mmCIF file of C-alpha atoms and ligand atoms in Angstrom:
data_model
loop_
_atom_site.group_PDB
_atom_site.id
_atom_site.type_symbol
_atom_site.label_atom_id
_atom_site.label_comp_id
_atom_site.label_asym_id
_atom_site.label_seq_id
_atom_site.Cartn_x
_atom_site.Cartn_y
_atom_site.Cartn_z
ATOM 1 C CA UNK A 1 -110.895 100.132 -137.898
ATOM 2 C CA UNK A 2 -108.072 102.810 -137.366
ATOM 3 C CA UNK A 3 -106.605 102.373 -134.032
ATOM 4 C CA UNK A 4 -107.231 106.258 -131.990
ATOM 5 C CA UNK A 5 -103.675 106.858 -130.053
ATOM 6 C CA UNK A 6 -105.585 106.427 -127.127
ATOM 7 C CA UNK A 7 -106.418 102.485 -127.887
ATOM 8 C CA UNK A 8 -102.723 102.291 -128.661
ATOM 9 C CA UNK A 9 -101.299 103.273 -125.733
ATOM 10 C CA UNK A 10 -103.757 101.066 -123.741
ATOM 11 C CA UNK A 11 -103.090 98.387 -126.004
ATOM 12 C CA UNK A 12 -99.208 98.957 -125.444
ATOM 13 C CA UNK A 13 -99.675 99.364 -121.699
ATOM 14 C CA UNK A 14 -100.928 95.890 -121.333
ATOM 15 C CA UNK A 15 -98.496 94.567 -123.479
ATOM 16 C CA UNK A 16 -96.273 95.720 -121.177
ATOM 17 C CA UNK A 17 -97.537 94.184 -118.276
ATOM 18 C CA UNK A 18 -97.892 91.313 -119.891
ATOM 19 C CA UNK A 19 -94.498 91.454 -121.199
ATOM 20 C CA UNK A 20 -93.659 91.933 -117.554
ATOM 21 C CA UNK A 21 -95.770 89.130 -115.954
ATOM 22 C CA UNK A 22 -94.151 85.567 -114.879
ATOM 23 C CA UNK A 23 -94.179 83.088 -117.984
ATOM 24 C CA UNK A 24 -94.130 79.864 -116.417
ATOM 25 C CA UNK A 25 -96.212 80.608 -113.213
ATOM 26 C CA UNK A 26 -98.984 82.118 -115.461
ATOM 27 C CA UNK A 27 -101.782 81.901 -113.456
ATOM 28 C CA UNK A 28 -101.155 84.088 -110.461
ATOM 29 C CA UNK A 29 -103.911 82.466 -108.279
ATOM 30 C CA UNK A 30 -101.972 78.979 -108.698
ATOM 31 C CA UNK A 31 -99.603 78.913 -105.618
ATOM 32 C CA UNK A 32 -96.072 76.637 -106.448
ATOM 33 C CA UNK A 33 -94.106 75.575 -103.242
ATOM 34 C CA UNK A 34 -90.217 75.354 -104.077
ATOM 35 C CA UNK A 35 -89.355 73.529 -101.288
ATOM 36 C CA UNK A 36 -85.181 73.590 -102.447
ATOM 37 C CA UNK A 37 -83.627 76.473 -102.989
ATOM 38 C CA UNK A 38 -80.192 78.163 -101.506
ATOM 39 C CA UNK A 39 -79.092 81.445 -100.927
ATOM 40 C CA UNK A 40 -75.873 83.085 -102.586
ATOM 41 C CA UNK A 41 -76.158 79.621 -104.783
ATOM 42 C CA UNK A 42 -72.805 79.844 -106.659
ATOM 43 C CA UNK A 43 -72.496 83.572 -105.615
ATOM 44 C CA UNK A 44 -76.477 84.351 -107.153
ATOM 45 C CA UNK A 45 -76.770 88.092 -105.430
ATOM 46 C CA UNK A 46 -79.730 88.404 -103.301
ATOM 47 C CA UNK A 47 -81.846 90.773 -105.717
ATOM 48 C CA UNK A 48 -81.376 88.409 -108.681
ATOM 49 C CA UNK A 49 -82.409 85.695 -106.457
ATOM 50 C CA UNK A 50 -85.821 87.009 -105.401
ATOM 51 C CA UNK A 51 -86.625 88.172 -109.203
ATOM 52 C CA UNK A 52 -85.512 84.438 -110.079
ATOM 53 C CA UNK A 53 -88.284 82.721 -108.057
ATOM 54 C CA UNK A 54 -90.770 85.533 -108.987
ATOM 55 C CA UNK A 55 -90.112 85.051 -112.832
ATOM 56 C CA UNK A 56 -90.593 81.447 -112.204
ATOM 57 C CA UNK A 57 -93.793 81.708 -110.315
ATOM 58 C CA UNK A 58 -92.737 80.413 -106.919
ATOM 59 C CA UNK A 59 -95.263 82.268 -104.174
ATOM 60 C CA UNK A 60 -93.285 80.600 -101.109
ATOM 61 C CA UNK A 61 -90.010 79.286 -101.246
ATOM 62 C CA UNK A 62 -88.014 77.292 -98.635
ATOM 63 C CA UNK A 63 -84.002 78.157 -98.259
ATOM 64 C CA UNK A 64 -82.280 75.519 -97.378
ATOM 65 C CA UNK A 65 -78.834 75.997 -95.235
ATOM 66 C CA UNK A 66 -75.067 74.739 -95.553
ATOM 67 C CA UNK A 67 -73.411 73.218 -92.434
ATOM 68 C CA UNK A 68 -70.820 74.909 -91.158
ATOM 69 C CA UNK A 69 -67.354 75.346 -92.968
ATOM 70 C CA UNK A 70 -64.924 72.315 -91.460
ATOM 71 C CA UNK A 71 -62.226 70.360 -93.076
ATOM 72 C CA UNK A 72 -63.364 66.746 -92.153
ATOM 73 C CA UNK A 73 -63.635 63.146 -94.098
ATOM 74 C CA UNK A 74 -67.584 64.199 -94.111
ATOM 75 C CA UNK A 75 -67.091 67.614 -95.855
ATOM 76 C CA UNK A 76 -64.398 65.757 -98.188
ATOM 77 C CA UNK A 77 -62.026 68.202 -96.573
ATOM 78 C CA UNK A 78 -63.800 71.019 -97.082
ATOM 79 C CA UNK A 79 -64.846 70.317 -100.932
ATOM 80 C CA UNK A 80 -68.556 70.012 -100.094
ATOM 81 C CA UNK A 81 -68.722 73.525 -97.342
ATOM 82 C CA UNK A 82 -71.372 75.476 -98.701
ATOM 83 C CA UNK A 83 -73.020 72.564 -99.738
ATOM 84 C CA UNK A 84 -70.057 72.206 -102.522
ATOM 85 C CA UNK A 85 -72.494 75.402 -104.556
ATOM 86 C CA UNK A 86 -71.262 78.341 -101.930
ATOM 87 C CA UNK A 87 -74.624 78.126 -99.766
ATOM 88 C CA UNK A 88 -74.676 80.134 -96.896
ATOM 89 C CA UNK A 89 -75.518 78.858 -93.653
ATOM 90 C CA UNK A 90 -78.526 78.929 -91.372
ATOM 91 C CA UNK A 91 -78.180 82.401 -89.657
ATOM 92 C CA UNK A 92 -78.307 84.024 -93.366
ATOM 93 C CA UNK A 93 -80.962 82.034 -94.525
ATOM 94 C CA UNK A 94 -83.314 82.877 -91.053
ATOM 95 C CA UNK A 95 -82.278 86.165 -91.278
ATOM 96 C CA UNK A 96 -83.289 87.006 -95.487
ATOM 97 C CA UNK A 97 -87.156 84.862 -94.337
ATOM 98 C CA UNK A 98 -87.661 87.467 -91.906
ATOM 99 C CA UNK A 99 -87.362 90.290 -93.745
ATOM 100 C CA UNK A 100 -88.843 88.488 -96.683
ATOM 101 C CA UNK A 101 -91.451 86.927 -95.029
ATOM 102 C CA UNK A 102 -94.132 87.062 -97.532
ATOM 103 C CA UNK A 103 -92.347 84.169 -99.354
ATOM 104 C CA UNK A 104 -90.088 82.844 -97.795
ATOM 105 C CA UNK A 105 -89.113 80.346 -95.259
ATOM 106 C CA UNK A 106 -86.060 78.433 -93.962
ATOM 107 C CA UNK A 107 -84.964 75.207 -92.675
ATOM 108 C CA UNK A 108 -82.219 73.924 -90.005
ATOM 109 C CA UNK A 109 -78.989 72.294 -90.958
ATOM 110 C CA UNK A 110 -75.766 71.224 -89.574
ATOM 111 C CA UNK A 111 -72.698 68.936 -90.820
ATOM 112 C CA UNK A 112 -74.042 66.013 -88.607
ATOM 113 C CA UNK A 113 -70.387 64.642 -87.434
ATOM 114 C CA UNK A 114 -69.066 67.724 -85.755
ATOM 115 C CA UNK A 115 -69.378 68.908 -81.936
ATOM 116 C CA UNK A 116 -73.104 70.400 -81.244
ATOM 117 C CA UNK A 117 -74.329 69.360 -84.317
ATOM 118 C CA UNK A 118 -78.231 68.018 -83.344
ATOM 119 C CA UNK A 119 -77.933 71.058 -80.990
ATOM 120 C CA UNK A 120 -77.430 73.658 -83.212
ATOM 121 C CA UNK A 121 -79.694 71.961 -85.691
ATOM 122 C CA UNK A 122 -82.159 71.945 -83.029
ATOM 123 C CA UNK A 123 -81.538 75.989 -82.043
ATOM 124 C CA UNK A 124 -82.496 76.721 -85.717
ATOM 125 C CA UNK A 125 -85.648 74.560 -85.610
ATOM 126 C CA UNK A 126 -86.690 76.394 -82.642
ATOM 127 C CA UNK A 127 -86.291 79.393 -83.961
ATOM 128 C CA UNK A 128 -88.749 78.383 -86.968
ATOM 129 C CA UNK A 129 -86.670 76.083 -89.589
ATOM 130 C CA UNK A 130 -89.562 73.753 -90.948
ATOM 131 C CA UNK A 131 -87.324 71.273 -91.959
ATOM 132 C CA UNK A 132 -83.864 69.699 -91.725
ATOM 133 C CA UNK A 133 -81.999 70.331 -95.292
ATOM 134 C CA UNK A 134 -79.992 69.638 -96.861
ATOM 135 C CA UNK A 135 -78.612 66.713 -95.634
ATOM 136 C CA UNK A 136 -75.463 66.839 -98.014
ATOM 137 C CA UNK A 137 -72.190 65.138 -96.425
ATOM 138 C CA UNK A 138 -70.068 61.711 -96.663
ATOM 139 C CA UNK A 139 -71.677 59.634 -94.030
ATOM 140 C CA UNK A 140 -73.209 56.064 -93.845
ATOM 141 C CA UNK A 141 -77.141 56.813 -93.824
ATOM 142 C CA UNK A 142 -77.582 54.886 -90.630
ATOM 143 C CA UNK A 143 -74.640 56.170 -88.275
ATOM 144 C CA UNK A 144 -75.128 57.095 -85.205
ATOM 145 C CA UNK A 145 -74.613 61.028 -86.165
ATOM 146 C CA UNK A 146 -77.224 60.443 -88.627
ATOM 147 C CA UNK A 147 -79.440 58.348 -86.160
ATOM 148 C CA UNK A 148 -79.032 61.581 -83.991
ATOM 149 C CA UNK A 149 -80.603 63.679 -86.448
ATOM 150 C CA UNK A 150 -83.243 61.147 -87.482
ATOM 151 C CA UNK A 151 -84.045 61.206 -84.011
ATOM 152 C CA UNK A 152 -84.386 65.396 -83.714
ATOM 153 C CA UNK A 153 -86.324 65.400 -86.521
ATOM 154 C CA UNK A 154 -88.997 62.964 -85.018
ATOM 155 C CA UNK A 155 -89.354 64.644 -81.748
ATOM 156 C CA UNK A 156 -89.705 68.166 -83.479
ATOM 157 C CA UNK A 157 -92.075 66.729 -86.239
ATOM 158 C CA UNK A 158 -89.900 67.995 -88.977
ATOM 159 C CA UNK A 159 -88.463 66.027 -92.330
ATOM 160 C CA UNK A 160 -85.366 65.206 -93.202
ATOM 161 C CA UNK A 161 -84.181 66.214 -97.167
ATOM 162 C CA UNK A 162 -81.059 63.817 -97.760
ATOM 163 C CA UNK A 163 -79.209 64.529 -100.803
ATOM 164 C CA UNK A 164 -78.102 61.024 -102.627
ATOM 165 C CA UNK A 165 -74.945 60.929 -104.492
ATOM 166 C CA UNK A 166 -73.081 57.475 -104.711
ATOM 167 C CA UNK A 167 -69.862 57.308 -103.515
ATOM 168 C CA UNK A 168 -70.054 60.929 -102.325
ATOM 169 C CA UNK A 169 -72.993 62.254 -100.032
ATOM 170 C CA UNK A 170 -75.034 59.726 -97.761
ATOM 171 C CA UNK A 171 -73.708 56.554 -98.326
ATOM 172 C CA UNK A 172 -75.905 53.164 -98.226
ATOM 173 C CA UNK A 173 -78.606 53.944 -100.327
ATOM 174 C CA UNK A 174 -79.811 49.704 -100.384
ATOM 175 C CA UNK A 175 -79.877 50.104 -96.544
ATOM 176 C CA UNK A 176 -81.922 53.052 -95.875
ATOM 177 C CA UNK A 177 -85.071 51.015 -95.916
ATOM 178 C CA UNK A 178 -83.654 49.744 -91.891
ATOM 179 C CA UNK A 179 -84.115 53.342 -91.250
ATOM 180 C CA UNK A 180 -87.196 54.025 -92.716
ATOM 181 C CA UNK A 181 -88.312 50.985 -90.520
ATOM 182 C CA UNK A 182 -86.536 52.237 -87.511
ATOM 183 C CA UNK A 183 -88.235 56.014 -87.752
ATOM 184 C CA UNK A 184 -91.752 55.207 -89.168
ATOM 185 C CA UNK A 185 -92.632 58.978 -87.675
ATOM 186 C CA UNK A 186 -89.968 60.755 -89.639
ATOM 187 C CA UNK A 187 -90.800 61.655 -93.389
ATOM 188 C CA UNK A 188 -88.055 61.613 -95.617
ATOM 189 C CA UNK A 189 -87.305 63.151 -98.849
ATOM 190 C CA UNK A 190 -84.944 61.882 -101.130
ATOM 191 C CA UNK A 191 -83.185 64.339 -103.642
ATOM 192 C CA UNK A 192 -80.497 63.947 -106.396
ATOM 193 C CA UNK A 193 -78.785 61.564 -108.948
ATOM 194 C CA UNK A 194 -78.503 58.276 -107.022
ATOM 195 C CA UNK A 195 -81.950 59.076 -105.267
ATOM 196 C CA UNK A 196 -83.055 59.767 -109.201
ATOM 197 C CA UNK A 197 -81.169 57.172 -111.037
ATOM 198 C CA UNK A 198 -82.559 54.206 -108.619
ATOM 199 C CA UNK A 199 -86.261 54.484 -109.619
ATOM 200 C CA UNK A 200 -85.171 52.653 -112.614
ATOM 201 C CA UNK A 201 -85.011 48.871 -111.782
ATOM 202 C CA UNK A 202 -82.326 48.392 -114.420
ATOM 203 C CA UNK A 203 -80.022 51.339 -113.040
ATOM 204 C CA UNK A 204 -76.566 50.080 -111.618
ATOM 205 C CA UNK A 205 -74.379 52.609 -109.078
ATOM 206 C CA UNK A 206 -72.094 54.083 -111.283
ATOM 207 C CA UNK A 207 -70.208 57.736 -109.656
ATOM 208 C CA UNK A 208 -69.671 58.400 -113.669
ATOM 209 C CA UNK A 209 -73.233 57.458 -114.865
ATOM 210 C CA UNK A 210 -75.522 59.713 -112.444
ATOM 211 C CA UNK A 211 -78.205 61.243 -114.941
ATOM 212 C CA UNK A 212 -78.895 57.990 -117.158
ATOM 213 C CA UNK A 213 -81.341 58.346 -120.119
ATOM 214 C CA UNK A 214 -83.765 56.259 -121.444
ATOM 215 C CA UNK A 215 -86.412 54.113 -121.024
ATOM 216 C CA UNK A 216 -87.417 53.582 -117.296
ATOM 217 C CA UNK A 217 -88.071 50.277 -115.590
ATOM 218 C CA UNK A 218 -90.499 50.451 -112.715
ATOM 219 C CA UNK A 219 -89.567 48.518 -109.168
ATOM 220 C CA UNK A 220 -86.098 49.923 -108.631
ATOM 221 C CA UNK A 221 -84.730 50.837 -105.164
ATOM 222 C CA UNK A 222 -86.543 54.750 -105.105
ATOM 223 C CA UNK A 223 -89.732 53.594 -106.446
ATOM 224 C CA UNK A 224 -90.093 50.769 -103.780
ATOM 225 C CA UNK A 225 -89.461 52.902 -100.970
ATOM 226 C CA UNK A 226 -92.118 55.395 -102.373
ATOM 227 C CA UNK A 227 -94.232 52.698 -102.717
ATOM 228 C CA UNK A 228 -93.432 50.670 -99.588
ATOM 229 C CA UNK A 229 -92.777 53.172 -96.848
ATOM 230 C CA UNK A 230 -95.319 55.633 -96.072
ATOM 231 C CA UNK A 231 -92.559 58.070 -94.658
ATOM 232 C CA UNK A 232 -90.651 58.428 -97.948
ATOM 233 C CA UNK A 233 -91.204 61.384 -100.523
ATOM 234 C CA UNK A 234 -89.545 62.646 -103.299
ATOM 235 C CA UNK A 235 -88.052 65.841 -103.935
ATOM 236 C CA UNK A 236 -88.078 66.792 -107.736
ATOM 237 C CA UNK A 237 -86.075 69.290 -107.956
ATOM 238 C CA UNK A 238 -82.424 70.010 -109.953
ATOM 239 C CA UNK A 239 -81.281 67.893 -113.005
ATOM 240 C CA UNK A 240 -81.666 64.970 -112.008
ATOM 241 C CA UNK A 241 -85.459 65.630 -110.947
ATOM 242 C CA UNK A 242 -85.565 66.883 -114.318
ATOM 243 C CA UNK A 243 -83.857 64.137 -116.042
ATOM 244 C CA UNK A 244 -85.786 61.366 -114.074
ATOM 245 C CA UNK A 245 -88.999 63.061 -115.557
ATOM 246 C CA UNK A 246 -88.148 63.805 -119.178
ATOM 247 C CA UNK A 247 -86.489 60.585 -119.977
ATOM 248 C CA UNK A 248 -89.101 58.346 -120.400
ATOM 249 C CA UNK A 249 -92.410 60.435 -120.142
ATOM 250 C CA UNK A 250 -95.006 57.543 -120.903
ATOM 251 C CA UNK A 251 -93.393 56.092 -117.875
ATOM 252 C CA UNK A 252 -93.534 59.731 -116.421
ATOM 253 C CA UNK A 253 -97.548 59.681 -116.773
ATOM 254 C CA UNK A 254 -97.913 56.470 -114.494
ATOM 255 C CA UNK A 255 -94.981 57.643 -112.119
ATOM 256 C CA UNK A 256 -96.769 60.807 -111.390
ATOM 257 C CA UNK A 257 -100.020 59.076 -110.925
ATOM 258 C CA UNK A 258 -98.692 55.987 -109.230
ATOM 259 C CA UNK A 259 -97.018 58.602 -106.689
ATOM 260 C CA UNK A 260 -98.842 62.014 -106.489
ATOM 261 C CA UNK A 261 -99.193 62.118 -103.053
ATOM 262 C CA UNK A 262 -94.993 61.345 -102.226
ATOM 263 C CA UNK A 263 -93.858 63.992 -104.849
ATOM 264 C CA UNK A 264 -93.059 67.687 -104.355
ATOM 265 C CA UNK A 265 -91.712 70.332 -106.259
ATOM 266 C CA UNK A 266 -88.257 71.972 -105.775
ATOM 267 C CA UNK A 267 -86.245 73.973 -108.105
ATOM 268 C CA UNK A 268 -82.576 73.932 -107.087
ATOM 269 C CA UNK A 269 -81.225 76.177 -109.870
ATOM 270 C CA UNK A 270 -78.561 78.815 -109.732
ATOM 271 C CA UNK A 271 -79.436 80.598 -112.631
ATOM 272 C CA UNK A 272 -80.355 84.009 -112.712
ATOM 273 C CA UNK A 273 -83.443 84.034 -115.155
ATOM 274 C CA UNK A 274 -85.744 82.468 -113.737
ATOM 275 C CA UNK A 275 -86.829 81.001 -116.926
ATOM 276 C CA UNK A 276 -86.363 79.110 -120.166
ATOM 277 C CA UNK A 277 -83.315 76.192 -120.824
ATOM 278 C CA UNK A 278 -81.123 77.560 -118.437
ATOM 279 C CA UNK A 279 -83.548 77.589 -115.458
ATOM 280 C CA UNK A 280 -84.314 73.622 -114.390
ATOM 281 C CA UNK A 281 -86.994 74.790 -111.577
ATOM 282 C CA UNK A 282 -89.156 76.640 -114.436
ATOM 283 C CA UNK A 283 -88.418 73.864 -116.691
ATOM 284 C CA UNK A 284 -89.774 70.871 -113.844
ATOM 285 C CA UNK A 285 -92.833 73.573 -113.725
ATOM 286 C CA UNK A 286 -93.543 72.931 -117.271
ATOM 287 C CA UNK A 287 -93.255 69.003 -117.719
ATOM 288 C CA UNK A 288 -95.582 68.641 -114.454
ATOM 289 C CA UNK A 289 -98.118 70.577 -115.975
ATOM 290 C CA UNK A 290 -97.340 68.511 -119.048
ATOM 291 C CA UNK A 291 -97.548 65.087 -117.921
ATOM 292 C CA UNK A 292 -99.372 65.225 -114.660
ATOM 293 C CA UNK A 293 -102.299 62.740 -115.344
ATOM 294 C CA UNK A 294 -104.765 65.784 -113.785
ATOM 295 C CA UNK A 295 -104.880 69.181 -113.054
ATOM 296 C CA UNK A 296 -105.757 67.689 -109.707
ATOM 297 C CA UNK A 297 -102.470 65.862 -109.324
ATOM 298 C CA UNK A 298 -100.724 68.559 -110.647
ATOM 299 C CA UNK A 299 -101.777 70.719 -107.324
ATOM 300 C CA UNK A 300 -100.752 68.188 -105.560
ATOM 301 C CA UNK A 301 -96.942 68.163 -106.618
ATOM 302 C CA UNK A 302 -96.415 71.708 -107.288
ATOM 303 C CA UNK A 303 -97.953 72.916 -103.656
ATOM 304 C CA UNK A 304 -100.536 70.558 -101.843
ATOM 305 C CA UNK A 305 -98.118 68.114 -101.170
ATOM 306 C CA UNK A 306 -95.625 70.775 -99.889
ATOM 307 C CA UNK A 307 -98.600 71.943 -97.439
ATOM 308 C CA UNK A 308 -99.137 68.517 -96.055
ATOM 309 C CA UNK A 309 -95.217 67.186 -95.475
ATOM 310 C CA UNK A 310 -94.132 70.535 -93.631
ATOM 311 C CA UNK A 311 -95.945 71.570 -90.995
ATOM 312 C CA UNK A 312 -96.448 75.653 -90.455
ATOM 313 C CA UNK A 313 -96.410 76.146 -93.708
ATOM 314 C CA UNK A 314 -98.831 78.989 -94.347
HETATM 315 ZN ZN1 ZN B 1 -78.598 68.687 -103.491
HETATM 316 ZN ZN1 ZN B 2 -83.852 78.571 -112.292
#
C-alpha cells in the first residue's frame, strides 16, 4: 500500500514523540521515587538537571542538602563541603522544590559537629524537609553529635540517610546495631560502598576495595541489620547500589525478594543524560525491573516503599 503524505507525516509525528518520550521510565502511569539526588551535583546546571530526572522517568524526586562549608576534622578540612560533589545547601534545595513543586521535594541537613547544628537541621524540617540527608561527614556513628540528630529525627518522625564509607564518612559501621537498638523509632537508610560492600558475609573493610565484584555471600553486616532491625532500609542508589545489584544477580533475585519492603530507589548520578551507561539512576531502573522477583515487588522498590518510609510524601 503506497503511503498518502498525509499517513507520513502522522506516522513521522509520532515518531517524534516517541523519539521524544523517556526511555527508561516508559510507562508514564508508573510513578519512580528518587529519593537521592543533589542539586548543582559537580556543577550539573539546573535545566540539565530537571531534563535528567525527566529522561529517566523520575515523577518526584527528593534533593538532598550539603552541610555548611567549615574546615573541621569532620569535613576532612573542608574536602567533603558540598558533600565532597559541590552540593548546595539546604536554602537552595527548599528554594528550587518550591518553585518546582510538582516533583520535587527536599530534605534537612547540617554538618552535625558544628554550633546550631540539630537547630538548623531542625529549622529546615520545619519548614518541610522530609528527611535528614545526607548524613556524609567523619564522625563515630554513635557520638553524641550524632545521638543529637538521631534524637531530632525521632521526635520529628523523619529518617536519617547515612552515607557509609570506611575510614572516611560515619565511622563504626559493626557498632551501629547499639543504635539501631537505642532508636527503635528512627528508620534508617544506609547508602554507599561500605553500606554496599557489607551485605556480602565474605567482604573485609578495605578504603581501596569499596565496589568488590563477584559472587555474594548472604549474612554479612548490611543484610543482618535489614533483616534484624525493623528500622533499617536500604538506599540503592549510586555505584555502589548498582554494583551490589549487578554482581551476583541470582543472589540479586533472593536479595530483592528477601528484602522488598527495606529497599528504595535513589539515583545519585551527576550525569547530564539522564540515560544509558553513563547515567547509574536509569541504569538501577533497569536491573530492578530485571530481577525484581514481581512486578509487585518491583512497585515496591521503585516508589511504594518511598511512600511508606517518608511521611508527606504526596
Ligand atoms: Zn553519598
Ligand atoms: Zn543519571
Amino acid at each position: 500500500m503506497t503511503q498518502t503524505r498525509r499517513d507520513f507525516l502522522t506516522t513521522s509525528a509520532f515518531a517524534a514523540i516517541a523519539a521524544a518520550l523517556p526511555r527508561t521510565g516508559e510507562a508514564a502511569d508508573e510513578p519512580i521515587i528518587d529519593i537521592h539526588q543533589h542539586l548543582g551535583y559537580s556543577g550539573r546546571p539546573d535545566d540539565v538537571f530537571l531534563r535528567h530526572q525527566q529522561v529517566m522517568g523520575a515523577t518526584l524526586t527528593i534533593l538532598l542538602p550539603a552541610g555548611r562549608s567549615v574546615n573541621t576534622p569532620s569535613t576532612h578540612d573542608g574536602v567533603s563541603n558540598g558533600l565532597q560533589a559541590q552540593a548546595l545547601g539546604n536554602e537552595a534545595c527548599r528554594t528550587f522544590a518550591r518553585s518546582h513543586q510538582k516533583g520535587y521535594r527536599f530534605a534537612a541537613n547540617e554538618v552535625p559537629d558544628v554550633e546550631g547544628a540539630t537547630r538548623e537541621i531542625e529549622r529546615y524540617l520545619k519548614l518541610g524537609g522530609l528527611l535528614i540527608a545526607e548524613q556524609k561527614f567523619g564522625v563515630e556513628c554513635d557520638s553524641p553529635e550524632m545521638q543529637n540528630i538521631y534524637a531530632l529525627a525521632q521526635e520529628h518522625r523523619v529518617p536519617v540517610l547515612m552515607h557509609w564509607q570506611y575510614k572516611m564518612y560515619n565511622y563504626g559501621f559493626e557498632r551501629f546495631y547499639k543504635m539501631l537498638e537505642k532508636y527503635p523509632r528512627v528508620n534508617f537508610l544506609g547508602h554507599a560502598q561500605t553500606w554496599w560492600a557489607n551485605v556480602d558475609k565474605k567482604y573485609q573493610d578495605d578504603e581501596k576495595n569499596l565496589y568488590p565484584k563477584g559472587p555474594m555471600t548472604p549474612g554479612g553486616i548490611s543484610d543482618r541489620y535489614l533483616s534484624d532491625y525493623p528500622n533499617m532500609f536500604g538506599d540503592l542508589s549510586a555505584g555502589s547500589g548498582l554494583n551490589a545489584l549487578t554482581r551476583d544477580e541470582e543472589f540479586t533475585k533472593d536479595f530483592l525478594r528477601r528484602h522488598q519492603d527495606k529497599l528504595v530507589f535513589g539515583s545519585d548520578c551527576s550525569d547530564h543524560e539522564g540515560a544509558g551507561e553513563k547515567c547509574q539512576g536509569s541504569q538501577t531502573i533497569a536491573v530492578i525491573r530485571r530481577l525484581a522477583p514481581s512486578k509487585e515487588i518491583e512497585r515496591k522498590l521503585l516508589y511504594g516503599n518511598a511512600k511508606r518510609l517518608i511521611r508527606k510524601l504526596p
